[in-house]
Short mmCIF file of C-alpha atoms in Angstrom, two decimals:
data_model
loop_
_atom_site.label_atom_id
_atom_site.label_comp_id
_atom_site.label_asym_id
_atom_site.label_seq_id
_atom_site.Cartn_x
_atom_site.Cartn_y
_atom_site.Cartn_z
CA UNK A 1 0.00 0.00 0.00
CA UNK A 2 1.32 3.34 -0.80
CA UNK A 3 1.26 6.97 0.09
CA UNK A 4 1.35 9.58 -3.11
CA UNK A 5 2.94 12.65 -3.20
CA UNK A 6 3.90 15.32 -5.80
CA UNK A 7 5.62 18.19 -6.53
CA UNK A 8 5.99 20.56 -9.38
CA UNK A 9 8.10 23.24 -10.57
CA UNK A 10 7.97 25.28 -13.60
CA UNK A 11 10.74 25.25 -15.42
CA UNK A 12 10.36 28.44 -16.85
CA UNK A 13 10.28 30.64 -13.32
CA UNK A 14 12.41 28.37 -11.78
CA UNK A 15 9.67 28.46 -8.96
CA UNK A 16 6.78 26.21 -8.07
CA UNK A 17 3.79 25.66 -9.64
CA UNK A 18 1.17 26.71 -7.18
CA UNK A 19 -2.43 26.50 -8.06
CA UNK A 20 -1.99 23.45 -10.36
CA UNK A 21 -4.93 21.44 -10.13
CA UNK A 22 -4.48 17.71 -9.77
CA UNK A 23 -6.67 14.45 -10.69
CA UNK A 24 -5.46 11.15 -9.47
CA UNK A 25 -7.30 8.18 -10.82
CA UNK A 26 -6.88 4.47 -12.02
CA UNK A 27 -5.64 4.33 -15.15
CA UNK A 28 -8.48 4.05 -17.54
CA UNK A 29 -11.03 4.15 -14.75
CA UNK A 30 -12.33 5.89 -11.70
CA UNK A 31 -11.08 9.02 -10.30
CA UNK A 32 -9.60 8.53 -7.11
CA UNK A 33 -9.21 12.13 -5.72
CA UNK A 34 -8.56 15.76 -6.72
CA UNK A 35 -6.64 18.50 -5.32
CA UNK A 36 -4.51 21.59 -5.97
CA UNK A 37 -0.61 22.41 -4.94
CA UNK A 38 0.19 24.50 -2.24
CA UNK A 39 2.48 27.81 -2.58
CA UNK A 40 5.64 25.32 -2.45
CA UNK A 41 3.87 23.67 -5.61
CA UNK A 42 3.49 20.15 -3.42
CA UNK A 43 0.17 17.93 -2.62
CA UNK A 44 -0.47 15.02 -0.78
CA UNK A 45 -3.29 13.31 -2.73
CA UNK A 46 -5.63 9.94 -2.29
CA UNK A 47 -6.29 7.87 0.41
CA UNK A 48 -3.63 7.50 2.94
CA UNK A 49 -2.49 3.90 1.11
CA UNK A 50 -2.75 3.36 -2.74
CA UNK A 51 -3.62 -0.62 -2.91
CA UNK A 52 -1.39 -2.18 -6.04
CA UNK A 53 -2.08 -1.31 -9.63
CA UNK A 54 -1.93 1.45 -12.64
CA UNK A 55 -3.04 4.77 -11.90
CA UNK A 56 -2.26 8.36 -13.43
CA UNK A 57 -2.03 11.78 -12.51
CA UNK A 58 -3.33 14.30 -14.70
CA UNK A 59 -2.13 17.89 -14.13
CA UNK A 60 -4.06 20.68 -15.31
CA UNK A 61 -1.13 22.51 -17.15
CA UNK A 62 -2.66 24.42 -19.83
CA UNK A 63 -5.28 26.61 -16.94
CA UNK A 64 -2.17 26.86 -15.32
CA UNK A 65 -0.08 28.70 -17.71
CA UNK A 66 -3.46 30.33 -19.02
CA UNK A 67 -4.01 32.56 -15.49
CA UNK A 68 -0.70 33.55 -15.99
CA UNK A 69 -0.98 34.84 -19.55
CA UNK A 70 1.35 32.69 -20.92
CA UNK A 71 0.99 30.39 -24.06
CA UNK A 72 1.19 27.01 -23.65
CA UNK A 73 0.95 23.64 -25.58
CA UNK A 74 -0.28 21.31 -23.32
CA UNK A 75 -3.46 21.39 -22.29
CA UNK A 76 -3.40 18.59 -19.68
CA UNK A 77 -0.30 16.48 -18.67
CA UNK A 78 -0.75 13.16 -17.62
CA UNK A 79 1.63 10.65 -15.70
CA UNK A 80 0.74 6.74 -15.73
CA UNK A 81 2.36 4.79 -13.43
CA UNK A 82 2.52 1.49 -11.58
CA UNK A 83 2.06 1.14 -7.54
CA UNK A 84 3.64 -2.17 -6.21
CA UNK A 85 4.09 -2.35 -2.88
CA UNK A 86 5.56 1.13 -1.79
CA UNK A 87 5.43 2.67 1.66
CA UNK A 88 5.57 6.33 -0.13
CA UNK A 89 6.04 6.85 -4.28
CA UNK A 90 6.74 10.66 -5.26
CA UNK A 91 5.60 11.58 -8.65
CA UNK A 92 7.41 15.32 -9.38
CA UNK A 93 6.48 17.12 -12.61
CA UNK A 94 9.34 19.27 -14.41
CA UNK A 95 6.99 21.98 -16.23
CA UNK A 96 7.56 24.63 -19.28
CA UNK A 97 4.66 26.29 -21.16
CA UNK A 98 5.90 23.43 -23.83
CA UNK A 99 7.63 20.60 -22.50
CA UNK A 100 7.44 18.43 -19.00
CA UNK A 101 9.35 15.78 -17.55
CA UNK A 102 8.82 13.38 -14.76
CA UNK A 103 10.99 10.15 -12.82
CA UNK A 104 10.15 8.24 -9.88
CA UNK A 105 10.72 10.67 -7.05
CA UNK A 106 12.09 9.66 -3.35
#
C-alpha cells in the first residue's frame, strides 16, 4: 500500500507551480481524488495507502499557464504509473509552457 505525493516546478520561473490542479485516478477508470498544490507547488493526494495497480495523474497545465498569460501547448499532462508495494512513491512534474518531464521521485 502506498502513500502519493507530488511536486511541481515550472521550469520556466524556476519556482513552483502553485495552483496546479491535480486528478489522481486508475488508469483508464475511476477518479480517485482531486486537489490543488500548495504555494511550495506540493500535494499530498488519495487515500492514505494506494492498494497495487496502474493509476495516473493528470495535471491541469494548460489553466495553469493560461491565469498567468502565458501560451502554452499542453493542455493537460498526464503521468501513468505502476504502484507495487511502496510505503511512499513521489511523482514530481518538471513543467515549461511546452515541454514536462517526470521520474520516480524519493
Amino acid at each position: 500500500m502506498t502513500h502519493l505525493t507530488t511536486h511541481i516546478l515550472d521550469a520556466a520561473t524556476g519556482t513552483p507551480a502553485a495552483g496546479v490542479g491535480v486528478t489522481l485516478a486508475r488508469l483508464g477508470g475511476e477518479t480517485i481524488a482531486e486537489g490543488t498544490t500548495d504555494a511550495d507547488g506540493r500535494l499530498a493526494i488519495g487515500p492514505d495507502r494506494l492498494a497495487d495497480g496502474d493509476y495516473s495523474l493528470t495535471f491541469g497545465t494548460g489553466a495553469y499557464f493560461r491565469d498567468r498569460g502565458v501560451a502554452s501547448f499542453h493542455p493537460v499532462a498526464t503521468v501513468a504509473f505502476t504502484v507495487s508495494g511502496e510505503g511512499h512513491l513521489h511523482v514530481p512534474l518538471l513543467l515549461s509552457p511546452f515541454a514536462y518531464s517526470t521520474y520516480r521521485g524519493s
